[in-house]
Coordinates of C-alpha atoms and ligand atoms in Angstrom, one line a residue:
M1 CA -119.0 27.7 -61.9
K2 CA -117.5 26.7 -65.3
I3 CA -116.5 29.8 -67.2
K4 CA -117.2 29.4 -71.0
G5 CA -116.8 33.3 -71.7
V6 CA -115.1 36.4 -70.6
I7 CA -116.4 39.8 -71.5
F8 CA -113.7 42.5 -71.6
D9 CA -114.2 46.4 -71.5
L10 CA -111.8 48.4 -73.8
D11 CA -110.8 51.8 -72.3
G12 CA -109.2 51.5 -68.8
T13 CA -109.3 47.6 -68.9
V14 CA -107.6 46.2 -72.1
V15 CA -105.8 49.5 -72.7
E16 CA -104.8 52.2 -70.4
N17 CA -105.5 55.9 -71.0
S18 CA -106.4 59.1 -69.0
Y19 CA -110.1 60.0 -70.0
D20 CA -111.3 62.7 -67.6
W21 CA -114.9 61.7 -67.9
L22 CA -116.1 64.1 -65.4
R23 CA -114.6 67.1 -67.5
I24 CA -115.9 65.8 -70.8
R25 CA -119.5 65.4 -69.1
E26 CA -119.2 69.1 -68.0
E27 CA -118.0 70.2 -71.3
L28 CA -120.9 68.3 -72.9
G29 CA -123.7 69.3 -70.5
T30 CA -124.9 65.8 -70.1
G31 CA -126.3 66.3 -66.5
A32 CA -126.8 62.9 -64.9
T33 CA -127.5 61.3 -68.2
S34 CA -124.8 58.9 -69.7
I35 CA -122.8 60.6 -72.4
L36 CA -124.1 58.5 -75.3
T37 CA -127.7 58.4 -74.3
Y38 CA -127.3 62.5 -73.9
L39 CA -125.9 62.8 -77.5
D40 CA -128.4 60.5 -78.9
S41 CA -131.3 62.7 -77.6
L42 CA -129.8 65.9 -79.4
E43 CA -130.7 67.2 -82.8
G44 CA -129.4 69.5 -85.5
P45 CA -125.9 71.5 -85.1
E46 CA -125.8 71.0 -81.3
R47 CA -125.9 67.3 -81.9
S48 CA -123.1 67.5 -84.4
R49 CA -120.9 69.8 -82.5
K50 CA -121.1 67.9 -79.4
W51 CA -120.3 64.6 -81.0
S52 CA -117.4 66.1 -82.3
V53 CA -116.3 67.3 -79.0
L54 CA -116.5 63.7 -77.8
E55 CA -114.8 62.1 -80.9
T56 CA -111.9 64.7 -80.4
H57 CA -111.2 63.5 -76.7
E58 CA -111.7 59.8 -78.0
A59 CA -109.2 60.4 -80.8
E60 CA -106.6 62.0 -78.5
Q61 CA -107.0 59.2 -75.9
T62 CA -106.9 56.4 -78.5
E63 CA -103.7 57.8 -80.1
T64 CA -101.9 57.8 -76.7
S65 CA -103.4 54.5 -75.4
V66 CA -101.0 51.8 -74.2
L67 CA -101.8 48.1 -73.7
R68 CA -102.2 47.1 -70.1
G69 CA -99.6 44.5 -69.0
G70 CA -100.8 41.1 -68.9
V71 CA -103.6 41.2 -71.4
R72 CA -101.8 39.0 -74.0
G73 CA -101.1 36.6 -71.2
L74 CA -104.6 36.5 -70.0
L75 CA -106.1 36.1 -73.5
G76 CA -103.6 33.4 -74.2
L77 CA -104.6 31.6 -71.2
L78 CA -108.4 31.8 -72.4
R79 CA -107.4 30.5 -75.8
E80 CA -105.5 27.6 -74.5
R81 CA -108.7 26.6 -72.2
G82 CA -111.2 27.1 -75.1
I83 CA -113.0 29.9 -73.2
A84 CA -114.4 32.9 -75.5
A85 CA -113.1 36.2 -75.1
A86 CA -115.5 39.2 -76.1
L87 CA -115.0 42.9 -76.2
V88 CA -117.9 45.1 -75.4
T89 CA -117.0 49.0 -75.6
N90 CA -118.8 52.3 -75.8
N91 CA -116.1 53.5 -77.9
S92 CA -116.5 53.6 -81.7
R93 CA -115.6 50.7 -84.2
K94 CA -113.1 53.0 -85.9
N95 CA -111.1 53.5 -82.6
T96 CA -111.7 49.9 -81.4
D97 CA -110.3 48.6 -84.7
F98 CA -107.3 51.0 -84.4
L99 CA -106.4 49.6 -81.1
L100 CA -106.8 46.0 -81.7
N101 CA -104.8 46.3 -85.0
K102 CA -102.1 48.5 -83.1
F103 CA -101.6 45.8 -80.5
G104 CA -102.5 42.7 -82.6
L105 CA -105.5 41.6 -80.4
A106 CA -108.3 39.4 -81.5
F107 CA -111.6 38.8 -79.8
D108 CA -114.3 36.2 -80.5
C109 CA -117.0 38.9 -80.6
V110 CA -116.8 42.7 -80.6
I111 CA -119.5 45.0 -79.8
T112 CA -119.0 48.7 -80.2
R113 CA -121.4 51.6 -79.9
E114 CA -122.7 51.5 -83.6
S115 CA -124.6 48.6 -82.4
G116 CA -126.9 51.2 -80.5
L117 CA -126.3 48.8 -77.4
W118 CA -124.4 50.9 -74.8
K119 CA -123.4 50.2 -71.2
P120 CA -124.5 50.8 -68.5
S121 CA -127.5 49.0 -70.1
G122 CA -127.1 45.2 -70.1
A123 CA -128.1 44.9 -73.7
P124 CA -124.4 44.7 -75.4
F125 CA -123.8 42.0 -72.9
L126 CA -126.9 40.1 -74.0
E127 CA -126.0 40.5 -77.5
V128 CA -122.4 38.8 -76.9
L129 CA -124.4 35.8 -75.1
K130 CA -126.6 35.4 -78.2
R131 CA -123.8 35.6 -80.5
L132 CA -121.7 33.2 -78.5
G133 CA -124.6 30.9 -77.6
L134 CA -123.8 31.3 -73.9
E135 CA -125.9 32.0 -70.9
P136 CA -125.3 34.7 -68.1
G137 CA -124.1 32.0 -65.6
D138 CA -121.4 30.9 -68.1
C139 CA -119.6 34.3 -68.2
C140 CA -117.7 36.7 -66.4
V141 CA -117.2 40.5 -66.9
V142 CA -113.8 42.2 -66.7
G143 CA -114.0 46.0 -66.4
D144 CA -112.8 49.1 -64.6
T145 CA -115.9 51.3 -64.0
S146 CA -119.4 51.5 -62.4
F147 CA -120.7 51.2 -66.0
D148 CA -119.2 47.7 -66.4
V149 CA -120.8 46.7 -63.0
L150 CA -124.3 47.9 -63.9
A151 CA -124.4 46.5 -67.3
A152 CA -123.2 43.0 -65.8
I153 CA -125.9 43.2 -63.2
D154 CA -128.6 44.3 -65.7
A155 CA -127.5 41.3 -68.1
G156 CA -127.8 38.9 -65.2
I157 CA -124.0 38.3 -64.9
G158 CA -123.0 37.7 -61.4
V159 CA -119.3 37.3 -61.6
I160 CA -117.6 40.8 -62.1
F161 CA -114.0 41.5 -61.9
L162 CA -112.7 45.1 -61.9
L163 CA -109.2 46.4 -62.4
S164 CA -108.6 49.2 -60.2
G165 CA -106.0 50.7 -57.9
E166 CA -108.8 52.1 -55.7
P167 CA -110.6 49.1 -54.4
E168 CA -112.4 51.3 -51.8
K169 CA -114.4 53.0 -54.7
F170 CA -116.3 49.8 -55.2
A171 CA -116.9 48.8 -51.6
G172 CA -120.5 47.4 -51.7
F173 CA -120.4 46.6 -55.3
P174 CA -120.9 42.9 -55.9
V175 CA -117.4 42.7 -57.4
E176 CA -113.8 41.4 -57.1
V177 CA -111.1 44.2 -57.5
F178 CA -107.8 43.5 -58.6
P179 CA -104.9 45.8 -58.9
D180 CA -103.7 44.4 -62.4
M181 CA -104.3 41.7 -65.0
A182 CA -101.6 39.3 -63.5
F183 CA -103.5 38.8 -60.2
L184 CA -106.7 38.4 -62.0
K185 CA -105.1 35.8 -64.4
E186 CA -103.8 34.0 -61.3
Y187 CA -107.4 34.0 -59.7
L188 CA -108.9 32.8 -63.0
E189 CA -106.6 30.0 -63.2
S190 CA -107.3 28.9 -59.8
L191 CA -111.2 29.0 -60.6
L192 CA -110.4 26.9 -63.7
A193 CA -108.4 24.3 -61.9
V194 CA -111.3 23.5 -59.6
Ligands
MG1 MG1 -113.5 51.3 -69.1

């Protein structure tokens, strides 16, 4: 495989934070529906009240997010090799811009939830491919949750890397799990050397 683009997730991947998604979902009463799809289905005062619950959690987590070790090194490697780097997040443009500015990071393409394209659908990944002029087989995805995996599969992207300290959580998923960015960078360098 000749990698031409890498699509990164933001929260939990490029930056580290401690969202308690289970608790947030309970607080919102989403049931089995994804948070954004659930909120988008609401109307009137309930809609604005619940959106602000999510936004409050996001503001807190954004404020305290730290850059994951090894991110600059990996982005530097991609730039050196002429490989595009994209960012796809279900977070808002405001929080994303805040984090990119805070840590001085630049991506060739950034898709946030204002696009109306959300993981776990593959639609935001397909949008990246369209904008960068790439095919699913040219790209890999780097994420930290099952949403990243489902979105990649939905978009037809077969090379999926997850960063997680609990690889057993992803047993049976068609993914490679790495404990941190340094291991992933090493692995990508070996792929690129072939
Ligand atoms: Mg994530």
